[in-house]
Structures are given as C-alpha cells and as structure tokens.
Amino acid sequence: MKSADATVDRGSPRPYCPASLEIGDWPEGKIMRVASSLKTLKKRHKECRVVRRKGRVYVINKRNPRFKARQG
C-alpha cells in the first residue's frame, strides 16, 4: 500500500502559474511588494494601514489592493 506522500509532487521549482499567464504578467492587484522598510510604502496612499500578522509587518489598503506590501 502506497502512502499519501508518494503521490505529492514536490519537485516544482516555480510557483503555480495559470497557463494563460507568464511569471511577469500577473494581474494588477495580485502583487505584494516586499521591502526592508515600510516607512515610504505606507505614505503612498492615505488609506494605507500598517498591521502585524503572524510576526510579519504588512501594509494593507482595502480600497486599492495594489498598495499591498510586506516587510522582510
């Protein structure tokens, strides 16, 4: 009897990407910037908020999600 782990493909070096998209062609709003400092990124829009979730610091914007960012 085979174990469940034997059927899992762990060799994919790239993240999942639909066939219609290339790696550089992600739709606007799906991208999260990663920065070492969020000080300037939180000033990009007046509704940006800085939150801490699971030990990471994020900038979120509910009205315009293209301003998303993560520190680290």
Backbone as ProteinMPNN parsed JSONL, in Angstrom:
{"seq_chain_A": "MKSADATVDRGSPRPYCPASLEIGDWPEGKIMRVASSLKTLKKRHKECRVVRRKGRVYVINKRNPRFKARQG", "coords_chain_A": {"N_chain_A": [[0.833, -1.176, 0.0], [0.612, 2.178, -0.909], [1.844, 5.23, 0.506], [0.261, 8.412, 1.298], [1.985, 10.504, 0.836], [3.537, 9.728, -1.286], [2.255, 10.403, -3.613], [2.404, 13.109, -3.892], [3.672, 15.855, -5.641], [6.706, 17.219, -5.271], [8.673, 18.502, -6.628], [8.504, 20.886, -8.06], [9.993, 23.773, -9.125], [9.009, 26.329, -9.586], [6.433, 28.688, -8.659], [2.837, 28.044, -8.689], [1.345, 28.795, -11.76], [-1.102, 29.986, -13.847], [-1.871, 28.721, -17.134], [-2.358, 30.737, -18.957], [-0.902, 32.899, -18.128], [2.283, 34.415, -17.845], [5.251, 34.485, -15.794], [5.979, 37.208, -15.333], [3.643, 38.567, -15.901], [1.525, 39.056, -14.048], [-1.787, 39.826, -12.912], [-2.83, 43.187, -12.152], [-2.917, 44.217, -8.785], [-2.634, 41.731, -7.657], [-0.114, 41.563, -6.809], [2.343, 41.679, -4.281], [4.408, 43.895, -2.75], [7.718, 43.499, -1.513], [9.646, 44.741, 0.986], [12.457, 46.169, 2.737], [11.981, 48.193, 4.469], [9.037, 49.784, 5.527], [8.313, 52.375, 5.701], [8.169, 54.425, 3.673], [6.391, 53.175, 1.954], [3.961, 53.106, 3.279], [3.092, 55.663, 3.066], [2.137, 56.066, 0.551], [-0.542, 56.113, -0.095], [-3.516, 57.514, 1.257], [-5.145, 55.81, 2.714], [-3.67, 53.615, 3.513], [-2.726, 51.123, 5.816], [-0.755, 49.981, 8.532], [-0.141, 46.781, 9.649], [0.354, 44.022, 11.903], [0.847, 40.675, 11.445], [1.09, 37.364, 12.313], [3.808, 37.623, 13.057], [4.919, 39.102, 11.011], [5.195, 42.234, 9.291], [2.833, 44.149, 7.639], [1.627, 46.254, 4.976], [-1.533, 47.299, 4.291], [-4.331, 47.961, 2.154], [-7.554, 48.46, 1.866], [-9.257, 49.642, 0.029], [-7.775, 50.022, -2.327], [-6.105, 47.52, -3.479], [-3.597, 47.348, -4.741], [-1.573, 48.538, -3.337], [-0.475, 46.845, -1.514], [1.956, 45.515, 0.772], [4.822, 43.87, 2.196], [7.002, 43.477, 4.94], [10.372, 42.489, 4.907]], "CA_chain_A": [[0.0, 0.0, 0.0], [1.389, 3.406, -1.003], [1.438, 6.297, 1.427], [-0.282, 9.601, 0.641], [3.102, 11.371, 0.448], [4.132, 9.254, -2.528], [1.55, 10.982, -4.747], [2.59, 14.557, -3.895], [4.797, 16.315, -6.451], [7.45, 18.237, -4.538], [9.805, 18.904, -7.432], [8.227, 22.07, -8.858], [10.798, 24.903, -8.658], [8.287, 27.58, -9.799], [5.092, 28.69, -8.072], [1.747, 27.765, -9.617], [1.065, 29.884, -12.69], [-2.046, 29.523, -14.873], [-1.28, 28.598, -18.462], [-2.526, 31.969, -19.722], [-0.046, 33.954, -17.589], [3.704, 34.196, -17.644], [5.655, 34.927, -14.466], [5.994, 38.664, -15.246], [2.37, 39.134, -16.346], [0.47, 38.891, -13.052], [-2.769, 40.917, -12.962], [-2.628, 44.262, -11.194], [-3.625, 43.959, -7.544], [-2.241, 40.435, -7.122], [1.297, 41.653, -6.469], [2.663, 42.256, -2.994], [5.789, 44.348, -2.701], [8.489, 43.097, -0.353], [10.608, 45.812, 1.22], [13.13, 46.095, 4.03], [11.381, 49.224, 5.306], [7.702, 50.12, 5.037], [8.032, 53.774, 6.025], [7.721, 55.161, 2.489], [5.276, 52.489, 1.311], [2.701, 53.418, 3.952], [2.72, 57.033, 2.709], [1.759, 56.119, -0.862], [-1.981, 56.351, -0.217], [-3.983, 57.964, 2.571], [-5.849, 54.736, 3.413], [-2.777, 52.51, 3.839], [-2.61, 50.815, 7.228], [0.311, 49.056, 8.88], [-0.639, 45.756, 10.565], [1.286, 42.937, 12.197], [0.169, 39.389, 11.408], [1.965, 36.181, 12.38], [5.204, 38.026, 13.171], [5.349, 39.903, 9.871], [4.578, 43.55, 9.215], [2.222, 44.341, 6.33], [0.86, 47.447, 4.641], [-2.732, 46.879, 3.58], [-5.204, 49.03, 1.7], [-8.771, 47.751, 1.463], [-9.885, 50.293, -1.118], [-6.952, 49.842, -3.52], [-5.179, 46.473, -3.07], [-2.276, 47.363, -5.382], [-0.607, 49.113, -2.42], [-0.084, 45.844, -0.524], [3.395, 45.343, 0.935], [5.251, 43.061, 3.334], [8.379, 43.762, 5.328], [11.202, 41.291, 5.022]], "C_chain_A": [[0.885, 1.249, 0.0], [0.901, 4.433, 0.005], [0.947, 7.501, 0.633], [0.838, 10.518, 0.153], [3.719, 10.962, -0.881], [3.476, 9.895, -3.749], [1.754, 12.492, -4.863], [3.825, 14.913, -4.712], [5.501, 17.453, -5.719], [8.604, 18.815, -5.357], [9.6, 20.169, -8.245], [9.023, 23.263, -8.351], [10.08, 26.24, -8.782], [6.948, 27.536, -9.104], [4.04, 28.396, -9.135], [1.461, 28.986, -10.47], [0.08, 29.36, -13.726], [-1.416, 29.563, -16.259], [-1.363, 29.895, -19.257], [-1.603, 33.092, -19.253], [1.406, 33.519, -17.555], [4.066, 34.768, -16.28], [5.609, 36.452, -14.338], [4.673, 39.333, -15.562], [1.236, 38.942, -15.347], [-0.494, 40.061, -13.136], [-2.499, 41.957, -11.879], [-3.462, 43.991, -9.943], [-3.26, 42.627, -6.92], [-0.804, 40.461, -6.615], [1.447, 42.256, -5.081], [4.133, 42.643, -3.005], [6.446, 43.826, -1.436], [9.601, 44.11, -0.191], [11.257, 45.631, 2.58], [12.588, 47.138, 4.993], [10.052, 49.64, 4.688], [7.366, 51.593, 5.233], [7.523, 54.546, 4.816], [6.513, 54.504, 1.83], [3.943, 52.792, 1.992], [2.223, 54.825, 3.622], [2.227, 57.156, 1.274], [0.288, 56.444, -1.07], [-2.507, 56.67, 1.173], [-4.694, 56.867, 3.361], [-4.98, 53.517, 3.706], [-2.667, 52.361, 5.349], [-1.466, 49.835, 7.426], [-0.243, 48.086, 9.918], [0.432, 44.701, 10.775], [0.477, 41.649, 12.274], [1.206, 38.27, 11.379], [3.444, 36.563, 12.359], [5.739, 38.813, 11.993], [4.592, 41.218, 9.858], [4.097, 43.756, 7.787], [1.666, 45.753, 6.206], [-0.325, 46.953, 3.833], [-3.538, 48.106, 3.196], [-6.45, 48.355, 1.15], [-9.411, 48.361, 0.231], [-9.109, 50.042, -2.411], [-5.864, 48.809, -3.207], [-3.816, 46.486, -3.76], [-1.204, 47.97, -4.482], [-0.176, 48.123, -1.351], [1.434, 45.74, -0.458], [3.657, 44.507, 2.181], [6.682, 43.41, 3.658], [9.152, 42.474, 5.429], [11.741, 40.942, 3.717]], "O_chain_A": [[1.801, 1.363, 0.815], [-0.287, 4.503, 0.32], [1.191, 7.596, -0.569], [0.664, 11.233, -0.834], [4.364, 11.781, -1.536], [4.083, 9.929, -4.82], [1.315, 13.094, -5.843], [4.897, 14.345, -4.505], [4.937, 18.537, -5.569], [9.43, 19.55, -4.816], [10.458, 20.501, -9.062], [8.762, 23.735, -7.244], [10.495, 27.209, -8.145], [6.367, 26.46, -8.963], [4.313, 28.486, -10.332], [1.348, 30.096, -9.949], [0.382, 28.39, -14.42], [-0.517, 30.366, -16.512], [-0.535, 30.136, -20.136], [-1.524, 34.133, -19.906], [1.705, 32.362, -17.262], [3.257, 35.469, -15.673], [5.217, 36.943, -13.28], [4.583, 40.559, -15.5], [0.1, 38.69, -15.749], [-0.069, 41.185, -13.405], [-1.991, 41.625, -10.808], [-4.614, 43.572, -10.055], [-3.553, 42.409, -5.745], [-0.33, 39.476, -6.048], [0.768, 43.224, -4.74], [5.001, 41.803, -3.246], [5.796, 43.723, -0.395], [10.402, 44.322, -1.101], [10.678, 45.013, 3.474], [12.72, 46.986, 6.208], [9.952, 49.825, 3.475], [6.242, 52.011, 4.956], [6.527, 55.261, 4.928], [5.697, 55.188, 1.214], [2.898, 52.739, 1.344], [1.063, 55.152, 3.871], [1.925, 58.262, 0.828], [-0.087, 56.99, -2.107], [-1.995, 56.149, 2.163], [-4.83, 56.991, 4.578], [-5.505, 52.479, 4.109], [-2.532, 53.347, 6.073], [-1.235, 48.962, 6.59], [-0.756, 48.512, 10.953], [1.308, 44.512, 9.932], [-0.46, 41.54, 13.066], [2.086, 38.244, 10.519], [4.246, 35.892, 11.709], [6.92, 39.16, 11.98], [3.471, 41.3, 10.361], [4.854, 43.563, 6.836], [1.283, 46.372, 7.199], [-0.158, 46.274, 2.82], [-3.441, 49.156, 3.833], [-6.406, 47.743, 0.083], [-10.053, 47.648, -0.54], [-9.71, 49.868, -3.471], [-4.8, 49.182, -2.714], [-2.949, 45.694, -3.39], [-0.024, 47.922, -4.832], [0.438, 48.528, -0.363], [2.121, 45.857, -1.473], [2.833, 44.443, 3.093], [7.494, 43.618, 2.756], [8.66, 41.482, 5.967], [12.472, 39.959, 3.593]]}, "name": "protein", "num_of_chains": 1, "seq": "MKSADATVDRGSPRPYCPASLEIGDWPEGKIMRVASSLKTLKKRHKECRVVRRKGRVYVINKRNPRFKARQG"}
